XYZ file of C-alpha atoms in Angstrom:
354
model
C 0.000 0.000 0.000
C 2.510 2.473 0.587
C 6.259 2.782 -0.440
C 8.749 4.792 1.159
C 12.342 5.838 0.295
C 15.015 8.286 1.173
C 17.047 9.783 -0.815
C 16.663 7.839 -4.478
C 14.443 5.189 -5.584
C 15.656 3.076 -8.509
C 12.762 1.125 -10.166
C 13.625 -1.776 -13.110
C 10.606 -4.000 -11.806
C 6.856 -4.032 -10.529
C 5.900 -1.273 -7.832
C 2.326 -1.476 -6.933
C 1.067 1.307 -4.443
C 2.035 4.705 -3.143
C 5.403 6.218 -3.003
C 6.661 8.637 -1.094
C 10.110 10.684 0.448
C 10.401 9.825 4.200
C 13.305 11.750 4.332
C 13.255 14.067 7.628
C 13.683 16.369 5.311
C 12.106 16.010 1.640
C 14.061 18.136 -0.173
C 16.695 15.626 0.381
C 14.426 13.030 -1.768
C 15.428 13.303 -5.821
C 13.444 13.764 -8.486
C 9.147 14.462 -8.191
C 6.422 12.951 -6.144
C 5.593 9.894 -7.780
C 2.270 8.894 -9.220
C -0.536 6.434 -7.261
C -0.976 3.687 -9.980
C -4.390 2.217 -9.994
C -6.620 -0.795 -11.695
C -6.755 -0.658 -15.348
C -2.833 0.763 -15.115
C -1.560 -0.559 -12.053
C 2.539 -0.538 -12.210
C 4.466 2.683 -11.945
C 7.388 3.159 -14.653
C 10.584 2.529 -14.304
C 11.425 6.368 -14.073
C 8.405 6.665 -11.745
C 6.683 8.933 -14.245
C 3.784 7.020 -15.600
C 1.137 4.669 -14.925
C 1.048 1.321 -17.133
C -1.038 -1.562 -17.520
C 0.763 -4.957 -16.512
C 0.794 -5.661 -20.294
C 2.738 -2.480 -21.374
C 5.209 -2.851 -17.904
C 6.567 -5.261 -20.765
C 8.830 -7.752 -18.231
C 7.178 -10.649 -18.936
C 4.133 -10.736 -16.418
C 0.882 -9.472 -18.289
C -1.864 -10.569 -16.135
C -2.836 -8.763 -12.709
C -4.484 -10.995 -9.914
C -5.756 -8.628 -7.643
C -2.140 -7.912 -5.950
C 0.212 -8.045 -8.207
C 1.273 -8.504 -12.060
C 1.829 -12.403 -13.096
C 3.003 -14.434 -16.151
C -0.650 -16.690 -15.318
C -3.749 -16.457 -13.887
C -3.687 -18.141 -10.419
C -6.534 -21.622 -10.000
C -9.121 -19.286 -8.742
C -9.346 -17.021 -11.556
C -8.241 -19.027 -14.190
C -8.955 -16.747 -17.244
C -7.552 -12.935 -17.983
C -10.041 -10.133 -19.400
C -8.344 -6.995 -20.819
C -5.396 -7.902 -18.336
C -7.480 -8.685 -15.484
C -7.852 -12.635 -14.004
C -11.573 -13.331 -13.085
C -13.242 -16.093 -12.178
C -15.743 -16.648 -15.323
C -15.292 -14.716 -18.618
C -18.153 -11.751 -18.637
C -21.517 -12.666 -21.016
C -19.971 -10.266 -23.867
C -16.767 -12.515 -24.529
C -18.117 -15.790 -23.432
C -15.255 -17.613 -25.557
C -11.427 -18.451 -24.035
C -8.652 -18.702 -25.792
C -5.274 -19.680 -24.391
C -7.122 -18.510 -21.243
C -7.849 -14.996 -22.446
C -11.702 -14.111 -22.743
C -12.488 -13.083 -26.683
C -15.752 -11.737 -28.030
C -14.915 -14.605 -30.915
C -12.629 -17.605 -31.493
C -9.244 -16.346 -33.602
C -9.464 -17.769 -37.249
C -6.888 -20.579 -36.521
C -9.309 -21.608 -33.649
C -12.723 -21.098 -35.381
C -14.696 -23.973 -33.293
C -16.202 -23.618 -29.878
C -15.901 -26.651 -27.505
C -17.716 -26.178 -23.656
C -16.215 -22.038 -24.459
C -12.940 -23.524 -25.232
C -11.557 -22.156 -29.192
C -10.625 -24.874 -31.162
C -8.838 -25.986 -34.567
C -10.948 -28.796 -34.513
C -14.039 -30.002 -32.493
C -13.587 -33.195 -30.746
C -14.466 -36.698 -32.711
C -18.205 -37.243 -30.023
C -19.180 -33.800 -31.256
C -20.602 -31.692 -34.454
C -20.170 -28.757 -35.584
C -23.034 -26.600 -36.103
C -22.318 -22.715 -36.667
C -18.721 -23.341 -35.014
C -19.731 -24.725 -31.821
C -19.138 -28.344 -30.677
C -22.335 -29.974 -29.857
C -22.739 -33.495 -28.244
C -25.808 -35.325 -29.627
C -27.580 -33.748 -26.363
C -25.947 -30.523 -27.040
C -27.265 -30.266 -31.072
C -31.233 -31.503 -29.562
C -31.694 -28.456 -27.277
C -29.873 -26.303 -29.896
C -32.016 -27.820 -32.404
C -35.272 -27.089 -29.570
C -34.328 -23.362 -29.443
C -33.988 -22.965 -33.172
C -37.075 -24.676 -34.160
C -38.651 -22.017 -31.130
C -37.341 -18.961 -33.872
C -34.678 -18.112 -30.749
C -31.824 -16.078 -32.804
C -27.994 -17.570 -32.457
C -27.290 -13.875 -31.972
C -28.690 -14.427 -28.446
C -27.099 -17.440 -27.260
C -24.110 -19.902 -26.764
C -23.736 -23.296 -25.968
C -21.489 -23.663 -23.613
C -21.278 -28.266 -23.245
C -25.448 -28.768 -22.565
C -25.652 -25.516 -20.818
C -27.477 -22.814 -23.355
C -26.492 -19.534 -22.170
C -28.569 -16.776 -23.229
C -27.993 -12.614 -23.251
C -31.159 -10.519 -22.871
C -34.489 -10.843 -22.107
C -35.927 -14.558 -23.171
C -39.801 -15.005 -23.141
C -41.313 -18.486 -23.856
C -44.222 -17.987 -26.130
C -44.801 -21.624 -27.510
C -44.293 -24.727 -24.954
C -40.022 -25.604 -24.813
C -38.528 -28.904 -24.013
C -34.645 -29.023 -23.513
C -35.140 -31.109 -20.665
C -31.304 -32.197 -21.211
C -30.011 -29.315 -20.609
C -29.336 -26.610 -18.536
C -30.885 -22.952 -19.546
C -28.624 -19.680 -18.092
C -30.378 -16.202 -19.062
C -28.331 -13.007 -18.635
C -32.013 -10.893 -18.417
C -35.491 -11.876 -17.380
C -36.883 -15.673 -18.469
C -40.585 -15.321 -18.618
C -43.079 -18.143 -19.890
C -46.662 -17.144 -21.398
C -49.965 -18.501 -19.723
C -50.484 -21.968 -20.928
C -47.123 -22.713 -21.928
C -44.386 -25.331 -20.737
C -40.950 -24.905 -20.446
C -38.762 -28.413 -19.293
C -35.229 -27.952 -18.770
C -33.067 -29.491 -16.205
C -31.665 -26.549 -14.186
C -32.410 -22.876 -15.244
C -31.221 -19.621 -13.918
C -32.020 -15.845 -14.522
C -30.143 -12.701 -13.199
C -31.685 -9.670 -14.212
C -30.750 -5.894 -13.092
C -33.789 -4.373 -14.012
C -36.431 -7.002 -14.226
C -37.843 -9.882 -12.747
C -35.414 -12.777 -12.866
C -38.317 -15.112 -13.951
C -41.829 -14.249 -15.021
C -43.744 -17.341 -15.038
C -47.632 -17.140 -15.999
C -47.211 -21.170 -17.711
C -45.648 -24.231 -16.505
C -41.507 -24.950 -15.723
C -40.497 -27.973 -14.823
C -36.974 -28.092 -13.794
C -34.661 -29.885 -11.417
C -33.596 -26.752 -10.254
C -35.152 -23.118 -10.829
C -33.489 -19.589 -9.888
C -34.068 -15.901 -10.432
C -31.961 -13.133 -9.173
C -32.794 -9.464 -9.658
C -31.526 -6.305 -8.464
C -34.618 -3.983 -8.779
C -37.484 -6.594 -8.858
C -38.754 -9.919 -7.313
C -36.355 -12.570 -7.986
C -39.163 -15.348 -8.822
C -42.661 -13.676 -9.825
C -44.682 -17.187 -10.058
C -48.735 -17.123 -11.063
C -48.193 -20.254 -12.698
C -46.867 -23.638 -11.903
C -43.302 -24.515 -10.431
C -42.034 -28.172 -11.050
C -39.223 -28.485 -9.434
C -36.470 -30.311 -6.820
C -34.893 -26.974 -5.719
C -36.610 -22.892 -6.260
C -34.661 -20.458 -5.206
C -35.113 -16.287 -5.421
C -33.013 -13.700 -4.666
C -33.627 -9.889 -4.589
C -31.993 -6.935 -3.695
C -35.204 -4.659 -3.318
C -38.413 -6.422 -3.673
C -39.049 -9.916 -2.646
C -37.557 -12.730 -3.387
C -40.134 -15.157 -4.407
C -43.721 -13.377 -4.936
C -46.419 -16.274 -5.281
C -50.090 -16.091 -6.771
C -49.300 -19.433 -8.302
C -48.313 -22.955 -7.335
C -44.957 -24.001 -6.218
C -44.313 -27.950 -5.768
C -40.522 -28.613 -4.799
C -38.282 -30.656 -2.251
C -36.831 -27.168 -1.150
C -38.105 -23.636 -1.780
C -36.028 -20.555 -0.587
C -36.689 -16.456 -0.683
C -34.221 -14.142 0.266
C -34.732 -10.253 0.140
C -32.715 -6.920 1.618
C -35.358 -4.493 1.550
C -38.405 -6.888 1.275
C -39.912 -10.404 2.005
C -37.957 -13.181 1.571
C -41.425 -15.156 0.095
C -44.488 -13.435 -0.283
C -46.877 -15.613 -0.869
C -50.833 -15.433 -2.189
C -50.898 -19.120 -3.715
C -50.158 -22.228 -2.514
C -46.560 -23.787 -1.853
C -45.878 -27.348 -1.238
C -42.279 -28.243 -0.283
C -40.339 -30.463 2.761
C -38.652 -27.143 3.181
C -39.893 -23.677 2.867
C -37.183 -20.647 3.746
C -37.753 -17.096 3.690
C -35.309 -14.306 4.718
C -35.166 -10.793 4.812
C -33.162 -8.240 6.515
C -35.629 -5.401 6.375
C -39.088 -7.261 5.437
C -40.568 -10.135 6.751
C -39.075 -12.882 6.319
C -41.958 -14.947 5.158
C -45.722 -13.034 4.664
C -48.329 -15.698 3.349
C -51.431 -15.069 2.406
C -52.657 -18.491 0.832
C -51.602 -21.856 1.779
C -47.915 -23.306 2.866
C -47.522 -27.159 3.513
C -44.082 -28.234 4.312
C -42.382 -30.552 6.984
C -40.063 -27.417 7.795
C -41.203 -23.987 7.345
C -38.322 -21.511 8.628
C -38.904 -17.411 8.483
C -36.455 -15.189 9.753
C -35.592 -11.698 9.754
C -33.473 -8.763 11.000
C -35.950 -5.611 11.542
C -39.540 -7.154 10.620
C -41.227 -10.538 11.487
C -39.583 -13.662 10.673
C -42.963 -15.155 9.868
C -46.326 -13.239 9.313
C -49.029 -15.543 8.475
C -52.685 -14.240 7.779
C -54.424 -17.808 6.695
C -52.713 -21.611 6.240
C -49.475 -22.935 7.562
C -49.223 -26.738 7.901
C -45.818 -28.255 9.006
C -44.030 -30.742 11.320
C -41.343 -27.743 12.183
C -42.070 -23.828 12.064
C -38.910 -21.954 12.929
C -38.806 -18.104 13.285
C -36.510 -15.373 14.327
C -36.841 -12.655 15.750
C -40.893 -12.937 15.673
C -43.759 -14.410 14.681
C -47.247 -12.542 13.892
C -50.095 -15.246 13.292
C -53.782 -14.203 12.490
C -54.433 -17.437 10.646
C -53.839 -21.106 11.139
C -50.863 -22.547 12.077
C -49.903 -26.463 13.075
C -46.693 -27.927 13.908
C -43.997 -27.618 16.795
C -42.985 -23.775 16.499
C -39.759 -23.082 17.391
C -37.073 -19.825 17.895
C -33.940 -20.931 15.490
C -32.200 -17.670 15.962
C -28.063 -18.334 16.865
C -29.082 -16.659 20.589
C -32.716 -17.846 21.581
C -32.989 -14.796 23.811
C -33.820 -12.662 20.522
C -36.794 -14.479 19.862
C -39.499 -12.050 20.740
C -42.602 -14.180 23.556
C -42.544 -17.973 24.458
């Protein structure tokens, strides 16, 4: 973080962070107050004079890992973007070369394999516009281009089919071998199915999925930012649903939901709000500002869990039916509840009455 020398600095290698004469007296320091190098040019010159990128330092360490410039990306960030290691390559270069992220595969490497560029695709594969596609791979590719879905808007990435922008399903999709990744908001139209085997949706400004039809998945997740994470007033099939918002509740529920485990998280709202009826072994809902699970309709689990920072942990106006209903920091009930209920807050004394 900081650097300090009296009377001369010589530099001929990396120097990351600020430097600065701790001379008792600074006049005796030569030359001027260096520069404070910072992320996209992190390395101070040689002659202490100008901010460069790892890449233009030019001794043989192009990559920056978060500390320091290195030849290659360290195991946890495997791949480099403009410089940078990262964990995954970002949705707008979703192909890796030599474990650089490109926006396409280089011309001597025209063929995709799992996001890998390739010369040639691998003998249990086919090649259909430059990707390598298993025989699983080429029938969901073959599902979303018979459903008019543009290549323009997605990848396939092994049998995962990863998708930029907003995806709606208006006629009933089966790519029940695969797995479905949208960079936007997935929504299905009333009366329509959608069978995959795990889909996700992260949105910033949108629901992460709008379901008014049917999906059947082994496991279903939307994320949003500025929106509910799951908006259901369909039909949830699945093993595992799972929202996550940042502002509005997690999972909001005027449908059915029929999974092994269903879980709503929230900052600023509930973690589930529920109006329709969810059946589950386990139901979750947490919030830090909301309740952590408001319901409305129906819930019938074996565990049922709400908690929450600043509003009820569970607020129930009509139907709860469980073995287990845990809560922290309180409960509210106006409606019906059965099953042992329980304080599962880390210290018991913050559960609010007996």
């Amino acid at each position: 973080t900081n650097i300090y020398y009296c009377q001369t600095i010589n530099n001929d290698g990396q120097i990351i962070g600020k430097v600065s004469c701790n001379c008792v007296d600074s006049t005796q320091c030569v030359g001027a107050e260096p520069l404070v190098c910072q992320m996209p040019t992190p390395v101070l010159s040689g002659d202490l004079s100008t901010c460069l990128s790892c890449a233009d330092a030019d001794f043989g360490m192009p990559y920056w890992d978060g500390n320091s410039c290195v030849d290659e990306c360290p195991a946890d960030k495997p791949v480099a973007d403009d410089g940078v290691c990262v964990v995954n390559c970002p949705e707008n270069k979703p192909f890796i070369d030599e474990g650089i992220c490109l926006a396409v595969c280089p011309a001597d490497k025209p063929f995709s394999n799992d996001g890998v560029c390739v010369a040639t695709c691998p003998e249990n594969t086919t090649s259909i516009d430059n990707m390598c596609l298993s025989e699983t791979a080429q029938s969901c590719y073959t599902a979303m281009s018979l459903a008019e879905f543009s290549i323009d808007n997605f990848t396939m990435q092994g049998v995962t089919i990863k998708y930029t922008g907003d995806m709606v399903i208006r006629n009933s999709l089966d790519i029940s071998g695969c797995n479905l990744e949208v960079a936007g908001t997935l929504g299905v139209d009333s009366g329509k199915t959608l069978t995959v085997n795990n889909v996700k949706a992260e949105s910033i400004s949108d629901y992460g999925i709008n379901n008014y039809g049917t999906i059947k998945a082994n496991n279903a997740s939307g994320t949003s930012k500025s929106d509910y994470g799951i908006n259901n007033y369909g039909t949830i099939e699945a093993n595992s649903v799972s929202g996550t918002s940042e502002s509005k509740a997690g999972i909001n529920n005027y449908g059915t939901i029929e999974a092994n485990n269903v879980s709503g998280t929230s900052k600023s709202e509930v973690g589930i709000n529920n109006y329709g009826t969810i059946e589950a072994n386990s139901v979750s809902g947490t919030s830090e500002n909301g309740n952590g699970i408001d319901n409305y309709d129906t819930i019938d689990a074996n565990n049922v869990s709400g908690t929450s920072e600043n509003g009820n942990g569970i607020e129930n106006r009509h139907i709860i039916k469980g073995q287990n209903i845990y809560y922290c920091k309180t409960i509210n009930n106006t409606g019906q509840i059965s099953g042992s209920i329980s304080c599962n807050c880390v210290d018991n004394t913050q559960c609010a009455g007996t």
